[in-house]
Coordinates of C-alpha atoms and ligand atoms in Angstrom, one line a residue:
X1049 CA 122.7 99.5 12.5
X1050 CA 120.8 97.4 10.3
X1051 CA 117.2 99.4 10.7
X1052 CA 119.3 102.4 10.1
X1053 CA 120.2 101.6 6.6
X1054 CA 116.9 100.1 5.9
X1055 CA 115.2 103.5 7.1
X1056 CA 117.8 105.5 4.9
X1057 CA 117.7 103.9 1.7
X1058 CA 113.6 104.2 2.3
X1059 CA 113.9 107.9 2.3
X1060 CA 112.8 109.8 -0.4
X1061 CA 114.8 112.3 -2.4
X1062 CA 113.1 115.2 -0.4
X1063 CA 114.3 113.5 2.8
X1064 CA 117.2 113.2 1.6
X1065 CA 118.0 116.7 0.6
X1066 CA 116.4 117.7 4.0
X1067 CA 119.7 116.5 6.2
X1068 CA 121.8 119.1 3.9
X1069 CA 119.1 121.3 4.7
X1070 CA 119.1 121.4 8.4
X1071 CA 122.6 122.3 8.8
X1072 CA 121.5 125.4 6.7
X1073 CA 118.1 126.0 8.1
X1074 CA 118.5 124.9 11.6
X1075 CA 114.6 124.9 11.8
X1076 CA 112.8 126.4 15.3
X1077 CA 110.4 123.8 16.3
X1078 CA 107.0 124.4 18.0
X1079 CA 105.1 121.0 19.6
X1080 CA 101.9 121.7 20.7
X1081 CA 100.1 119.6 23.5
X1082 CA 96.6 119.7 24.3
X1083 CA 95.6 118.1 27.2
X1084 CA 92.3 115.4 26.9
X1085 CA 91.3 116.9 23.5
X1086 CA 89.9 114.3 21.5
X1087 CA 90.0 112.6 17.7
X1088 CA 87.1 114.2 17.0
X1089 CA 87.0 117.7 18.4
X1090 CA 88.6 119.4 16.0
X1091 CA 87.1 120.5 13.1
X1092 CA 89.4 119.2 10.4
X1093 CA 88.6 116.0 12.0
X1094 CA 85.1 116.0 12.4
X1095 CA 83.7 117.9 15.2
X1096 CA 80.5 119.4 15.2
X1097 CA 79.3 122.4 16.9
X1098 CA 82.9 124.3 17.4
X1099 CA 84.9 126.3 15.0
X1100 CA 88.8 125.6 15.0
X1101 CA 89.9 127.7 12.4
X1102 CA 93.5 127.7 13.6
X1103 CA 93.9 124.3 14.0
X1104 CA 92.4 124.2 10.9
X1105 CA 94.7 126.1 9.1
X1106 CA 98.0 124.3 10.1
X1107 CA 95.7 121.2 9.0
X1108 CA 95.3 123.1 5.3
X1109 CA 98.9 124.0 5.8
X1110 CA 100.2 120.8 5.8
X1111 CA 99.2 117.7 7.1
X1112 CA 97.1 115.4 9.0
X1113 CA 97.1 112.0 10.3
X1114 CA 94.4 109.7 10.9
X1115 CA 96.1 107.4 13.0
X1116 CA 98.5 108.7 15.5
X1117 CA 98.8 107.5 19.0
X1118 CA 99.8 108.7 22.5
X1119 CA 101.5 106.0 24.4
X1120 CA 98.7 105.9 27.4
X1121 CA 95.3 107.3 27.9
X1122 CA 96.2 109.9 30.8
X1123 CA 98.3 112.9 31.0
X1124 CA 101.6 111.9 33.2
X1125 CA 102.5 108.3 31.8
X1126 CA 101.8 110.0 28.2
X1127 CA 104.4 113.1 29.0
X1128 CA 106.8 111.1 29.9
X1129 CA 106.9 108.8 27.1
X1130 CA 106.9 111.5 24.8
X1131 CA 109.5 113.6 26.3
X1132 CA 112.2 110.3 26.7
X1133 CA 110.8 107.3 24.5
X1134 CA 111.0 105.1 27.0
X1135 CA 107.4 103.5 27.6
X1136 CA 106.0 104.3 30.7
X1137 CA 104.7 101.1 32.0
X1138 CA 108.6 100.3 32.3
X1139 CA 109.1 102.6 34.8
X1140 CA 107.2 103.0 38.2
X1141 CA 106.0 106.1 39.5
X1142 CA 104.5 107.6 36.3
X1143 CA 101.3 107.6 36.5
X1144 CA 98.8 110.3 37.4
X1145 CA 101.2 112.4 39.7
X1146 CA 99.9 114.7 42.5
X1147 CA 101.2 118.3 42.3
X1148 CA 103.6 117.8 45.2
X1149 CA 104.9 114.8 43.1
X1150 CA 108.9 114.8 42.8
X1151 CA 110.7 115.2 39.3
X1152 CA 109.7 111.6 37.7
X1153 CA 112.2 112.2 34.9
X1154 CA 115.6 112.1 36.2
X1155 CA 118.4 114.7 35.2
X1156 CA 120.4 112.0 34.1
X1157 CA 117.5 110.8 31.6
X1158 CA 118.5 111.9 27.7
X1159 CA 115.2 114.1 27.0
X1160 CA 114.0 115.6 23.8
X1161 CA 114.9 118.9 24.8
X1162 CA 118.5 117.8 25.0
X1163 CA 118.3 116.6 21.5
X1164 CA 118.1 120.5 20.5
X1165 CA 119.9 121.8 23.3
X1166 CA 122.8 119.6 22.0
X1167 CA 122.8 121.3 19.1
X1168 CA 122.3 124.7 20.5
X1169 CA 119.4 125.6 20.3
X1170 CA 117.1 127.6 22.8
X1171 CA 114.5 125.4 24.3
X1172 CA 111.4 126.4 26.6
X1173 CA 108.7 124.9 27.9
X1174 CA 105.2 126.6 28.9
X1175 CA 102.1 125.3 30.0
X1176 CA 101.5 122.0 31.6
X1177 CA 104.1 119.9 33.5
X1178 CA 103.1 117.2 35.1
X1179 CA 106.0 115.3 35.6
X1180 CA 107.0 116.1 39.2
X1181 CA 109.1 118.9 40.5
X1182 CA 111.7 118.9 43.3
X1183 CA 113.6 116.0 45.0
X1184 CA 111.6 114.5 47.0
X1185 CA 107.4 114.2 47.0
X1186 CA 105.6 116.8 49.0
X1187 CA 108.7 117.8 50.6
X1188 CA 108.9 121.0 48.3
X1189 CA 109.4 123.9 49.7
X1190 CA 107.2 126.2 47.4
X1191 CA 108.3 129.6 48.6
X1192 CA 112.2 129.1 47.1
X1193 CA 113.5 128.1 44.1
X1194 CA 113.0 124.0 43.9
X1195 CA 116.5 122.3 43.9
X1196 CA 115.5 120.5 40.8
X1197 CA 113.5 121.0 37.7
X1198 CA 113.4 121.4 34.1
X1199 CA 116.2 123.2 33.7
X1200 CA 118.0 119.8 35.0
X1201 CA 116.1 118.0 31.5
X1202 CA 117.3 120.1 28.8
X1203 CA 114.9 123.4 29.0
X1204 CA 116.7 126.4 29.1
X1205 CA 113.4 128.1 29.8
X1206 CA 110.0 126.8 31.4
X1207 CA 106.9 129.0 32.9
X1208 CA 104.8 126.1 33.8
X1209 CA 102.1 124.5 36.4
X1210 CA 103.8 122.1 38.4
X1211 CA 100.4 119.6 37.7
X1212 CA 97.0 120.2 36.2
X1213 CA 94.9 123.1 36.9
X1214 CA 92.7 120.8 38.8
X1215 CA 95.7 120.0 41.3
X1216 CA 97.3 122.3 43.8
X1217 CA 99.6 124.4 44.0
X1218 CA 97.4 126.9 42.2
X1219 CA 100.5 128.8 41.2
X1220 CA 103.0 129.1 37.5
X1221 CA 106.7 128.5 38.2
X1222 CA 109.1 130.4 36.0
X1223 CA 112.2 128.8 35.8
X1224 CA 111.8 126.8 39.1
X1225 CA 110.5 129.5 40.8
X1226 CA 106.7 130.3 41.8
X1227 CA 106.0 133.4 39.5
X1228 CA 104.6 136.4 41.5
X1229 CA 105.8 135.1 44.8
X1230 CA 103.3 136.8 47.1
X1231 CA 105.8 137.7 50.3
X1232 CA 102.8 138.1 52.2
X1233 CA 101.1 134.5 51.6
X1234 CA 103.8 132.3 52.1
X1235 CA 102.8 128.9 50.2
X1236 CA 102.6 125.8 52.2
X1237 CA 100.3 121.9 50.4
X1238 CA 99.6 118.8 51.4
X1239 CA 98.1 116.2 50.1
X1240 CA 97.5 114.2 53.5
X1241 CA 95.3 116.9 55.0
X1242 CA 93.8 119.9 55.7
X1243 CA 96.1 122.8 56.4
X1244 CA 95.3 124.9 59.7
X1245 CA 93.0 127.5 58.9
X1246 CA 92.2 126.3 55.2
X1247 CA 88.4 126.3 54.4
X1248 CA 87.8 123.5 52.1
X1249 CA 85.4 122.3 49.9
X1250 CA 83.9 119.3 51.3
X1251 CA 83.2 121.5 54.4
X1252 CA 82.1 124.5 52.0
X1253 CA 80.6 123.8 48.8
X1254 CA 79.0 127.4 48.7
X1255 CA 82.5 128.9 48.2
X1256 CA 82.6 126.8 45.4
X1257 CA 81.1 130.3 43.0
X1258 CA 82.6 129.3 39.9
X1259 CA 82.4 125.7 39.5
X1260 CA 81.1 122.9 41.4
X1261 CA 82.3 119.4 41.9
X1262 CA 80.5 116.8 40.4
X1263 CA 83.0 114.4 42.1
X1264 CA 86.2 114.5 43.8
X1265 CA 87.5 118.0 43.4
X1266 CA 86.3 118.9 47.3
X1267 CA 90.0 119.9 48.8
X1268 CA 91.2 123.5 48.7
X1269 CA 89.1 125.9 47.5
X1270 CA 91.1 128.5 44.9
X1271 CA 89.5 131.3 42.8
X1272 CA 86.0 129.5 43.7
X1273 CA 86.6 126.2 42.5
X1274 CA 87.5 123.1 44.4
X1275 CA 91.1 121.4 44.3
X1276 CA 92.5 117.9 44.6
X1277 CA 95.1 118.6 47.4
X1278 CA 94.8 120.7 50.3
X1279 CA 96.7 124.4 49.9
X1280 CA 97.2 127.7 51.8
X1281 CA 98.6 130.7 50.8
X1282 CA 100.0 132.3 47.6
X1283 CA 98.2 135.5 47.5
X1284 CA 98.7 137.4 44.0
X1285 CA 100.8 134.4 42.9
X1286 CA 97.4 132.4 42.7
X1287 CA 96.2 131.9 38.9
X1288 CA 92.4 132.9 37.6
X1289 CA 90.9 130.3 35.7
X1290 CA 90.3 132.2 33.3
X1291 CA 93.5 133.8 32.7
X1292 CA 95.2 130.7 32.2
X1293 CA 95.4 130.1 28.7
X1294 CA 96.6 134.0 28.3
X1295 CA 99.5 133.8 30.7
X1296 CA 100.1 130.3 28.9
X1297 CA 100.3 132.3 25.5
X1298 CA 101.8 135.6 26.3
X1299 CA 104.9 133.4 27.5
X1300 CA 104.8 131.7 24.6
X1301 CA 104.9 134.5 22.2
X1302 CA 107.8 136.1 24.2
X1303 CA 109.4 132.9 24.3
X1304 CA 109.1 132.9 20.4
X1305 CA 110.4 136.9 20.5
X1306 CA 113.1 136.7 22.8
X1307 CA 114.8 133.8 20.3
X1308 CA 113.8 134.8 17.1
X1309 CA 117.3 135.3 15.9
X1310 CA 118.4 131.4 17.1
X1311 CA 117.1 128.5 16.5
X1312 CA 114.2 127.4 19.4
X1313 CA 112.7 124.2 20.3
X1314 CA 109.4 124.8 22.3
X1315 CA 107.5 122.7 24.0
X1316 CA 103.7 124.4 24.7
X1317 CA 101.0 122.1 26.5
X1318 CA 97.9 124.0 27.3
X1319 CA 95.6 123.5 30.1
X1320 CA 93.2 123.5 27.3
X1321 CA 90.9 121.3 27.5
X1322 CA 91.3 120.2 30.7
X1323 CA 89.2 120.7 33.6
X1324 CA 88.2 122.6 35.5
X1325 CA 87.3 124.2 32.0
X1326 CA 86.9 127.6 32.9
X1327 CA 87.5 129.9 29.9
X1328 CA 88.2 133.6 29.7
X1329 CA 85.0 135.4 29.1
X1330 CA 85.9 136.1 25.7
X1331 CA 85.2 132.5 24.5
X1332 CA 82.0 132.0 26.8
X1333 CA 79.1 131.0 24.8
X1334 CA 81.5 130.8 21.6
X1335 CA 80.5 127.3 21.0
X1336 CA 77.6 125.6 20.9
X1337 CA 78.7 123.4 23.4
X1338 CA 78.8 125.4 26.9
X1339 CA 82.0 125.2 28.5
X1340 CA 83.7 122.2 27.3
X1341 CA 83.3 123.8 23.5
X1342 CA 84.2 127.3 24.6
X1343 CA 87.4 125.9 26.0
X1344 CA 88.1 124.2 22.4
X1345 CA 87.8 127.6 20.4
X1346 CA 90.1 128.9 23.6
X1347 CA 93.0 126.2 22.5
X1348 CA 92.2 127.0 18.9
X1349 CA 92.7 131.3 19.9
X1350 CA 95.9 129.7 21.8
X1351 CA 97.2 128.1 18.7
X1352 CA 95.9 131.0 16.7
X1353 CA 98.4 133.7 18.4
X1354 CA 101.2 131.5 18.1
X1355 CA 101.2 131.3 14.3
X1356 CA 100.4 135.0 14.4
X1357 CA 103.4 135.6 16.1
X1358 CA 105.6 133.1 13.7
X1359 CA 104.1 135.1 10.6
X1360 CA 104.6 138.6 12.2
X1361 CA 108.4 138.0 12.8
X1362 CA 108.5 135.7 9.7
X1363 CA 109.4 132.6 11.2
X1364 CA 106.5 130.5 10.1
X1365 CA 108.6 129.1 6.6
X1366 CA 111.3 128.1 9.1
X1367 CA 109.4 126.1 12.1
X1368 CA 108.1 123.2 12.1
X1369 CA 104.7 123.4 13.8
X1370 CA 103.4 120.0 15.6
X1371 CA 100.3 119.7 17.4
X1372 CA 98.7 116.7 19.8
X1373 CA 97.1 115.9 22.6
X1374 CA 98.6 114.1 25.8
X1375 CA 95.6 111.4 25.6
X1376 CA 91.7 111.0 24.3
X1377 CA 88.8 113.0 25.6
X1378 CA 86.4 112.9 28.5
X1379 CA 83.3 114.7 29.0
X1380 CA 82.4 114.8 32.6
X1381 CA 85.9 114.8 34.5
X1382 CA 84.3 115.8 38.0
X1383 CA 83.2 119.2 37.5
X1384 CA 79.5 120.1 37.1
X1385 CA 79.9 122.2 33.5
X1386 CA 77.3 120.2 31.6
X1387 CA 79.7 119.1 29.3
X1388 CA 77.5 115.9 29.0
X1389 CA 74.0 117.5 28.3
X1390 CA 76.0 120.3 25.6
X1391 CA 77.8 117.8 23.3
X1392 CA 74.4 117.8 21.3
X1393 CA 75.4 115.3 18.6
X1394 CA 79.0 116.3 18.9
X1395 CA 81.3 113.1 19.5
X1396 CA 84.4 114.3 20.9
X1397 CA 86.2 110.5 20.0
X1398 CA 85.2 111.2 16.4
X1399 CA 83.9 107.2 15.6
X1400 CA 86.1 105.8 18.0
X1401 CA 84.8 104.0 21.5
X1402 CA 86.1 104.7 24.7
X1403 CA 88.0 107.9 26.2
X1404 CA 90.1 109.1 28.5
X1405 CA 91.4 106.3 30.5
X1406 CA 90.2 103.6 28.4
X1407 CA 92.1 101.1 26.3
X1408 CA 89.3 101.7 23.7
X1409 CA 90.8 103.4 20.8
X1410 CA 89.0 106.6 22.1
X1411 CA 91.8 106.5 25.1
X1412 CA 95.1 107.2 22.9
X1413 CA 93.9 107.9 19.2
X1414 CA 94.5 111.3 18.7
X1415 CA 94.6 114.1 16.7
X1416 CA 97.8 114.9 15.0
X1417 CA 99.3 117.8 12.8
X1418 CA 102.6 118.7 10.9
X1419 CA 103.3 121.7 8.9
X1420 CA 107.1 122.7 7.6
X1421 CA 105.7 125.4 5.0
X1422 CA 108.1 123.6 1.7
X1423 CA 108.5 120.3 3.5
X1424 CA 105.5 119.4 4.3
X1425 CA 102.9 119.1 1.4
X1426 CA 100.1 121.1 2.3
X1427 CA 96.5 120.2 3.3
X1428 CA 97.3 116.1 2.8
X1429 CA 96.3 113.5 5.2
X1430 CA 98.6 110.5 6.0
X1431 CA 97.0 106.8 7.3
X1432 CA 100.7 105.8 8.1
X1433 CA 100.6 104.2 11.7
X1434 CA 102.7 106.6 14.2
X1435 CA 103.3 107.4 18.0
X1436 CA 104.6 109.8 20.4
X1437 CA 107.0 107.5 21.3
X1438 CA 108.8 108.9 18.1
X1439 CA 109.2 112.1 19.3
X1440 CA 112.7 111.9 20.8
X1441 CA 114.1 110.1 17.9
X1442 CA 112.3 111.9 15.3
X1443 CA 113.7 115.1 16.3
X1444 CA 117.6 113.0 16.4
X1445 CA 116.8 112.3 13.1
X1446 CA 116.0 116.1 11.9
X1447 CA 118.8 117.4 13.8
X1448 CA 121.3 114.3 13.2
X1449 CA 122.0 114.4 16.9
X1450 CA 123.2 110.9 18.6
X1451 CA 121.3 109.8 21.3
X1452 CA 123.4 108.5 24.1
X1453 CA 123.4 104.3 24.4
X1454 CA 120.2 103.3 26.2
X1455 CA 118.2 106.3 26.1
X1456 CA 115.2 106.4 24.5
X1457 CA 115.0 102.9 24.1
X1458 CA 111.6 102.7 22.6
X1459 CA 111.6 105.6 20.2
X1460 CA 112.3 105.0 16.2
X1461 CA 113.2 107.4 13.8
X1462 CA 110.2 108.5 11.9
X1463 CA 110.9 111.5 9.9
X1464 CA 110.2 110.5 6.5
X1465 CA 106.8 109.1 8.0
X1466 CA 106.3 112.4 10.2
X1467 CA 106.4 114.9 7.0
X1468 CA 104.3 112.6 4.4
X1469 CA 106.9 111.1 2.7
X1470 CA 106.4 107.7 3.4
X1471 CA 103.0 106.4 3.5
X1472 CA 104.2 103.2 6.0
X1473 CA 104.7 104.0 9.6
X1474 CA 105.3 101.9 12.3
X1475 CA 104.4 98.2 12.3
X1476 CA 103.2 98.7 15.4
X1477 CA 102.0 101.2 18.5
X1478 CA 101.1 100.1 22.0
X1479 CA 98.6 101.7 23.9
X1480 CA 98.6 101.8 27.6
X1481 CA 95.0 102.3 29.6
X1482 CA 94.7 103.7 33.2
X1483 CA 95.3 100.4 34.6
X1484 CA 98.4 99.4 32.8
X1485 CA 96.4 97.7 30.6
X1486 CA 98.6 96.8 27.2
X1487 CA 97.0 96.6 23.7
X1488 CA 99.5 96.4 20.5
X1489 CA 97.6 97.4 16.9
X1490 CA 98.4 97.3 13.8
X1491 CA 97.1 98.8 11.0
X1492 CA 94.8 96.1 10.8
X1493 CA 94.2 94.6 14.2
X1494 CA 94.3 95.8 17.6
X1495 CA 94.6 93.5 20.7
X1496 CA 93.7 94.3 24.0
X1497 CA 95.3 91.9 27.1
X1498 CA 92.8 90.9 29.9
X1499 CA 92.3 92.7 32.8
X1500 CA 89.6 91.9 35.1
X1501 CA 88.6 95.9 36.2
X1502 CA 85.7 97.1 35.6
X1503 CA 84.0 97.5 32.3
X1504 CA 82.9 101.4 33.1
X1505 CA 84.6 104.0 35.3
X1506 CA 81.0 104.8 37.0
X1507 CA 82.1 108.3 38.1
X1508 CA 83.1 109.5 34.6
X1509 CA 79.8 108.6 33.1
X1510 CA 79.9 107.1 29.9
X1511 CA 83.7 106.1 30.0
X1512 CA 83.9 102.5 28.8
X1513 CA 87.2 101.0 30.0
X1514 CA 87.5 98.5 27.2
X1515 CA 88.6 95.5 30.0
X1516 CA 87.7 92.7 29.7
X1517 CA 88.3 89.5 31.7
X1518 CA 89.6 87.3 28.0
X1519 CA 91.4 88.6 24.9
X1520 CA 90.0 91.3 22.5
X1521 CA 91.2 91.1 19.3
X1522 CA 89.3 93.7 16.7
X1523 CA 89.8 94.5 13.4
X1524 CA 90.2 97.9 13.3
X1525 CA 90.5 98.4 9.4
X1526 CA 86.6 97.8 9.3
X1527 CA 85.4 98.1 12.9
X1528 CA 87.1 101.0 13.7
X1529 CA 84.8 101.5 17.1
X1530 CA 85.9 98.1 18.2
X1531 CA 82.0 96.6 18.0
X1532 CA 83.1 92.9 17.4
X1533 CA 85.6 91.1 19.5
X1534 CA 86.9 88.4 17.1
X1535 CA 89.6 87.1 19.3
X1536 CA 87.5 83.6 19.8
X1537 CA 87.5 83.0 15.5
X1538 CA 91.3 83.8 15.0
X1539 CA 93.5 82.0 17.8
X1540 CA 96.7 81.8 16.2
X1541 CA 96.3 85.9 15.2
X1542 CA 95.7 86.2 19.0
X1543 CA 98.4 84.6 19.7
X1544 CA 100.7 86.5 17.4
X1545 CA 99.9 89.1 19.2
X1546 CA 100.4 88.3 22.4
X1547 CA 103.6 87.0 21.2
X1548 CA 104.5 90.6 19.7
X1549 CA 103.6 92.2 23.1
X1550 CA 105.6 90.0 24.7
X1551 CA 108.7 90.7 23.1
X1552 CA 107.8 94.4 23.0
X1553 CA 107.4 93.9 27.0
X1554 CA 110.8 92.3 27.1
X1555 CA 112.6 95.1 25.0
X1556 CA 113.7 92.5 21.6
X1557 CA 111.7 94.7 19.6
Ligands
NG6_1055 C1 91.8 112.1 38.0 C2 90.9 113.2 38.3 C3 90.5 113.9 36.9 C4 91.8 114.3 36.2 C5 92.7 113.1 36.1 C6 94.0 113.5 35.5 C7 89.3 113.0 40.2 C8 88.0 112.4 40.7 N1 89.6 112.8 38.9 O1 92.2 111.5 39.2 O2 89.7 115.0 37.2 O3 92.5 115.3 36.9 O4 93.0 112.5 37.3 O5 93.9 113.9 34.2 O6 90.0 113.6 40.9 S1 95.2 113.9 33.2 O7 94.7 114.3 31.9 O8 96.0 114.9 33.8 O9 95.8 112.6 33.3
CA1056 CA1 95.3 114.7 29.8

């Protein structure tokens, strides 16, 4: 109760004026999730060798922040932070989930689409899931519609894949339902072992035409490529590779149509840039970067047609546009597309160290974007500290929707912070590596715990963990790339710290 008052009388006039303004406006909103794309791949933050002229628009449009954070380095502990504000290392089960994974929210969790379904609006989501489907892991039966699924956590709508694209089942599901259920190829997956009759890749790397596996990625062989997960089945239900990020976007922009006379939360993660990057052939050789680039300016097209769309039915004044990425970026991801030998001075974690994975900055600092055309002032930049972990409340705040007692227990209101108003984010974010690894930062320090894995994940090359055995303490003001561990010179800031993450841990803060 106390915070609340705090955060209100903090709010600027504009702020003020903008709870009046929702009841009036009721504003759609449109977040954007890009999966692995990094702090520096974007042109308005840095990246050389790919244009992003859409991205860069909503940038010039309104504005960008230089330090925003996901809540953990990988795709399904991230979602699911940013979809309930709980953190995810309180909860088992979520990290990197199979495709046969059960639902790892639960319909009884408080979600952020049911902070816009409660106040009627129409909510979808397209794209990536990632967050388990069904009851009960790999007892799914693919070939009905799943007992469970988003439409149990708020989405009206969803056309999604159940995992990533480099996960079976191969297929979209459209409202819990495989989309272009082939009668004829009934779809059966396992992730145990081969299914009778399935050539796979281990076995038959030549059937591997369109991309090979640099590692892992040697299971069921779909549309050429190699698979985690073994699969059979699914006939004209199967995606293309290279039709991805078009079905992902021609859903999208019927979503948009279908509700252009209500108000619409959506909720759009690409496969972009994710592997297996496999881009349509209208993006090949549109970067100077190979694959990995092409993808990029694919995500920017993707990003593109959606503000098309908002301008053609002249919805763009009245949505608020937000667009992120699930977690850092990672070059070689176990598919042989050169990503490596085509960066050519391009540094896809803009200055930071580490990627994917890591508890190096690289790992959760992402890119982030606002625009609310008369809201937000366009083409500004904001250092103000914020997280994903925000989401849920952010959006109570804009919609002035209650959030049931205990839900979204890590998640602060941040509205004023979100649209530029206040320069002064959190105090805080916490940033949670691949294994569970906690660091809490600051604006000016950043402290990693210990761990005693591995300094390097060998197969990714490249990929520094950022574990160490001791303490890392870094001042991240002026050693942004986390050079200097200066936990040994400043004890009692270490242990502040640790002190901090304790509580954090423990819920008092
Ligand atoms: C890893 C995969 C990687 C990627 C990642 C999930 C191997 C060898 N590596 O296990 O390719 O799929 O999981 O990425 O299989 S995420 O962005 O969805 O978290
Ligand atoms: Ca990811």
């Amino acid at each position: 109760m106390k915070k609340r008052n705090i955060c209100l009388a903090s709010l600027s006039a504009l702020a003020l004026n903008s709870m009046p303004l929702f009841a009036q406006s009721r504003p759609n909103v449109i977040f954007i999730l890009a999966d692995d794309l990094g702090y520096g791949d974007l042109e308005c933050y840095g990246a050389k060798n790919v244009k992003t002229p859409n991205v860069d628009q909503l940038a010039d449009e309104g504005c960008r922040f230089n330090n925003a954070f996901a809540v953990a380095s990988t795709s399904t502990p991230s979602r699911y932070s940013l979809l309930t504000g709980e953190y995810s290392w309180r909860k088992e089960g979520t990290d990197i989930a199979p495709g046969d994974a059960a639902m790892i929210v639960k319909p009884d969790q408080f979600t952020v689409a049911d902070v816009f379904k409660s106040k009627g609006y129409a909510t979808g989501a397209i794209g990536k899931w990632h967050l388990g489907l069904g009851a009960e892991t790999g007892k799914q039966d693919w070939n009905a519609p799943l007992p469970m699924g988003l439409g149990d956590l708020g989405f009206d709508y969803s056309y999604i894949m159940a995992a990533t694209a480099d996960r079976v089942p191969c297929v979209f599901l459209e409202n819990g339902r495989v989309a272009n259920w082939d009668p004829s190829a009934p779809i059966k997956v396992s992730y145990d072992a081969p299914l009778p009759g399935e050539l796979i890749a281990t076995e038959h790397p030549e059937l591997c035409y369109n991309l090979k596996s640099a590692f892992g990625h040697n299971q069921a062989i779909v549309n050429g490529i190699g698979r985690i997960g073994y699969m059979t089945g699914g006939g004209k239900a199967l995606w293309k590779d290279e039709n991805i990020a078009d079905s992902i976007v021609a859903h999208a922009v019927n979503f948009i149509k279908t509700h252009q006379k209500e108000p619409f939360f959506m909720y759009l993660a690409t496969n972009d840039i994710h592997v297996p990057r496999f881009p349509n052939q209208r993006f090949r050789g549109k970067s100077g970067m190979g694959l990995r680039g092409d993808a990029i300016v694919q995500f920017d097209w993707s990003v593109g047609e959606v503000m098309k769309t908002l301008k053609q039915l002249k919805l763009d004044d009245n949505t608020i546009v937000i667009l992120t990425s699930d977690n850092g970026p990672v070059v070689n991801d176990g598919y042989d597309d050169k990503a490596a030998e085509m960066l050519n001075g391009h540094s896809p974690a803009g200055p930071l160290r580490g990627n994917k994975y890591s508890a190096f900055e690289g790992g959760t600092h992402i890119p982030f974007i606002v625009r609310w055309k008369g809201h937000v002032k366009p083409g500004t930049q904001s250092d103000a500290l914020i997280s994903q972990i925000d989401l849920l409340a952010t959006m109570a705040e804009l919609t002035q929707t209650r959030i049931p007692t205990g839900a979204a227990r890590d998640s602060k209101a941040q509205w004023s912070v979100w649209t530029d108003q206040k320069d002064e984010g959190r105090d805080y974010v916490v940033e949670q590596a691949l294994d569970h690894t906690l660091s809490v930062r600051t604006s000016e320090w950043k402290y990693i715990e210990p761990s005693d894995n591995p300094t390097r994940v060998m197969a990714n090359e490249n990929v520094e963990t950022g574990y160490l055995p001791t303490p890392q303490l870094y001042n991240v003001k002026t050693d942004i790339h986390e050079n200097t561990n200066v936990a040994d010179q400043n004890p009692a800031l270490v242990f502040d710290m640790q002190t901090l993450l304790r509580q954090i841990r423990k819920g008092q803060k």
